[in-house]
Short mmCIF file of C-alpha atoms in Angstrom, two decimals:
data_model
loop_
_atom_site.label_atom_id
_atom_site.label_comp_id
_atom_site.label_asym_id
_atom_site.label_seq_id
_atom_site.Cartn_x
_atom_site.Cartn_y
_atom_site.Cartn_z
CA MET A 1 -11.53 -4.74 -14.48
CA PHE A 2 -13.40 -4.78 -11.21
CA ARG A 3 -16.29 -2.93 -9.67
CA LEU A 4 -16.09 -0.70 -6.63
CA TRP A 5 -19.29 -0.48 -4.62
CA GLN A 6 -20.33 3.09 -3.78
CA GLY A 7 -23.73 3.08 -2.12
CA THR A 8 -26.20 2.12 -4.84
CA LEU A 9 -23.70 2.72 -7.63
CA PHE A 10 -20.95 0.60 -9.13
CA THR A 11 -17.87 2.32 -10.51
CA VAL A 12 -15.78 0.27 -12.90
CA PHE A 13 -12.01 0.68 -12.86
CA SER A 14 -9.38 -0.93 -14.98
CA ARG A 15 -6.13 -1.95 -13.27
CA ARG A 16 -4.36 0.96 -14.99
CA ASN A 17 -6.85 3.43 -13.46
CA VAL A 18 -6.47 1.88 -10.01
CA LEU A 19 -2.68 2.05 -10.30
CA ASN A 20 -2.84 5.71 -11.24
CA MET A 21 -5.31 6.45 -8.44
CA SER A 22 -3.27 4.67 -5.80
CA CYS A 23 0.04 6.22 -6.79
CA ARG A 24 -0.95 9.75 -7.71
CA SER A 25 -2.30 12.40 -5.39
CA SER A 26 -1.66 16.07 -5.03
CA THR A 27 0.60 17.51 -2.36
CA ALA A 28 -2.40 19.30 -0.90
CA ASP A 29 -4.12 15.94 -0.37
CA VAL A 30 -1.12 14.55 1.50
CA ASN A 31 -0.99 17.55 3.81
CA LYS A 32 -4.60 17.22 5.00
CA SER A 33 -4.65 15.06 8.13
CA SER A 34 -8.08 13.69 7.26
CA ASP A 35 -6.62 12.33 4.01
CA ASN A 36 -3.80 10.50 5.80
CA ARG A 37 -6.17 7.64 6.46
CA SER A 38 -6.98 4.46 4.66
CA VAL A 39 -10.34 2.80 4.17
CA HIS A 40 -8.66 -0.52 4.98
CA SER A 41 -6.75 0.47 8.10
CA ASP A 42 -8.66 3.44 9.52
CA GLY A 43 -9.68 1.41 12.58
CA ILE A 44 -6.18 0.03 13.15
CA GLN A 45 -4.02 2.07 15.50
CA GLU A 46 -0.98 -0.20 15.83
CA VAL A 47 1.91 0.56 13.48
CA HIS A 48 4.62 -2.05 12.89
CA ASN A 49 8.09 -1.72 11.41
CA VAL A 50 7.84 -4.34 8.67
CA PRO A 51 11.00 -5.58 6.92
CA ILE A 52 10.90 -4.20 3.39
CA HIS A 53 12.22 -7.44 1.88
CA VAL A 54 9.12 -9.44 2.96
CA ILE A 55 6.62 -7.10 1.26
CA VAL A 56 5.39 -8.17 -2.17
CA ARG A 57 4.40 -5.32 -4.47
CA PRO A 58 3.03 -7.01 -7.60
CA ILE A 59 1.98 -3.87 -9.47
CA PRO A 60 4.83 -1.72 -10.83
CA PRO A 61 4.49 1.86 -9.55
CA VAL A 62 4.21 5.04 -11.59
CA LEU A 63 6.27 7.45 -9.50
CA ASP A 64 6.47 11.21 -9.27
CA GLU A 65 10.20 11.65 -8.58
CA GLN A 66 9.70 15.00 -6.84
CA LYS A 67 7.23 13.42 -4.44
CA VAL A 68 9.64 10.57 -3.65
CA GLN A 69 12.47 13.04 -3.04
CA SER A 70 10.27 15.17 -0.81
CA LEU A 71 9.31 12.11 1.23
CA MET A 72 12.97 11.08 1.50
CA ASN A 73 13.84 14.54 2.84
CA THR A 74 10.98 14.41 5.34
CA ILE A 75 11.97 10.94 6.56
CA GLN A 76 15.62 11.99 6.98
CA GLU A 77 14.80 15.27 8.74
CA SER A 78 12.28 13.99 11.26
CA ALA A 79 12.72 11.60 14.16
CA ASP A 80 8.92 11.39 14.44
CA ILE A 81 7.77 8.47 12.26
CA SER A 82 4.16 9.71 12.34
CA VAL A 83 5.08 12.59 10.01
CA VAL A 84 4.85 10.17 7.07
CA PRO A 85 1.75 7.95 7.30
CA PRO A 86 2.32 4.19 7.42
CA ILE A 87 1.57 2.05 4.38
CA ASP A 88 -1.11 -0.64 4.47
CA VAL A 89 0.11 -4.21 4.26
CA LEU A 90 -2.21 -7.16 3.72
CA TRP A 91 -1.17 -10.16 5.82
CA ILE A 92 -2.32 -13.41 4.25
CA LYS A 93 -1.86 -16.90 5.65
CA GLY A 94 -1.15 -19.46 2.95
CA ARG A 95 -3.00 -22.78 2.84
CA GLU A 96 -0.04 -24.51 4.52
CA GLY A 97 0.51 -21.76 7.09
CA GLY A 98 2.99 -19.51 5.26
CA ASN A 99 2.91 -15.77 5.93
CA TYR A 100 2.64 -13.42 2.96
CA TYR A 101 2.67 -9.62 3.03
CA TYR A 102 1.25 -7.67 0.09
CA SER A 103 1.08 -3.93 -0.42
CA PHE A 104 -0.63 -2.07 -3.25
CA GLY A 105 -0.75 1.59 -2.14
CA GLY A 106 1.92 3.81 -0.65
CA CYS A 107 4.19 3.45 -3.67
CA HIS A 108 5.94 6.81 -3.10
CA ARG A 109 6.51 6.08 0.59
CA PHE A 110 7.77 2.58 -0.21
CA ALA A 111 10.18 3.95 -2.84
CA ALA A 112 11.46 6.62 -0.42
CA TYR A 113 12.25 4.07 2.30
CA GLN A 114 13.87 1.74 -0.26
CA ARG A 115 16.06 4.49 -1.73
CA LEU A 116 17.16 5.48 1.77
CA LYS A 117 18.25 1.84 2.18
CA MET A 118 16.08 1.47 5.26
CA THR A 119 15.44 -2.13 6.23
CA THR A 120 11.93 -1.56 7.62
CA ILE A 121 8.93 0.59 6.80
CA PRO A 122 6.11 1.71 9.13
CA ALA A 123 2.98 -0.22 8.20
CA LYS A 124 -0.47 -1.08 9.44
CA ILE A 125 -1.01 -4.82 9.15
CA ILE A 126 -4.42 -5.82 7.79
CA LYS A 127 -5.36 -9.47 8.26
CA SER A 128 -6.65 -10.60 4.90
CA ASN A 129 -7.16 -13.71 2.78
CA VAL A 130 -6.52 -15.09 -0.70
CA SER A 131 -10.00 -14.06 -1.82
CA ASP A 132 -9.19 -10.41 -1.05
CA LEU A 133 -5.85 -10.75 -2.83
CA SER A 134 -7.59 -12.08 -5.93
CA THR A 135 -9.65 -8.86 -6.02
CA TYR A 136 -6.38 -7.07 -6.78
CA LEU A 137 -4.65 -9.71 -8.89
CA GLY A 138 -7.44 -11.67 -10.57
CA ALA A 139 -6.20 -14.75 -12.41
CA SER A 140 -2.62 -13.76 -11.53
CA THR A 141 -3.20 -14.61 -7.86
CA PRO A 142 -0.46 -17.04 -6.80
CA ASP A 143 -1.01 -20.32 -4.96
CA LEU A 144 0.08 -19.28 -1.47
CA ARG A 145 1.33 -22.15 0.65
#
């Protein structure tokens, strides 16, 4: 479990709750432009096409198949990549200079791009560190070289 700071209040979430929160939202939420933002990347404007094979997703997703299919249809029908918001990817430099890319949210978008056999996914890159990664993974945080 970890604590999320909200003003003067701590909210405690288990990993299961965080997984469900990050992978489940209503269609109405997705359609509101103000909700197509991320706390982590709200100030980042640049969107990169990141190779899917370099992204590590350590938490298995709980997917709504209808949502994945809807996203797949949207991606196929539109030439405008901004129709589907980019995922957030944490970029972490290992202690020996290796580059590691982790993503925890955007599980439906990630699955849609994977199923369409696309080699890249639009993403906002967030420079991060091993300490931030351990917030998500706890004792399971790997030794990144």
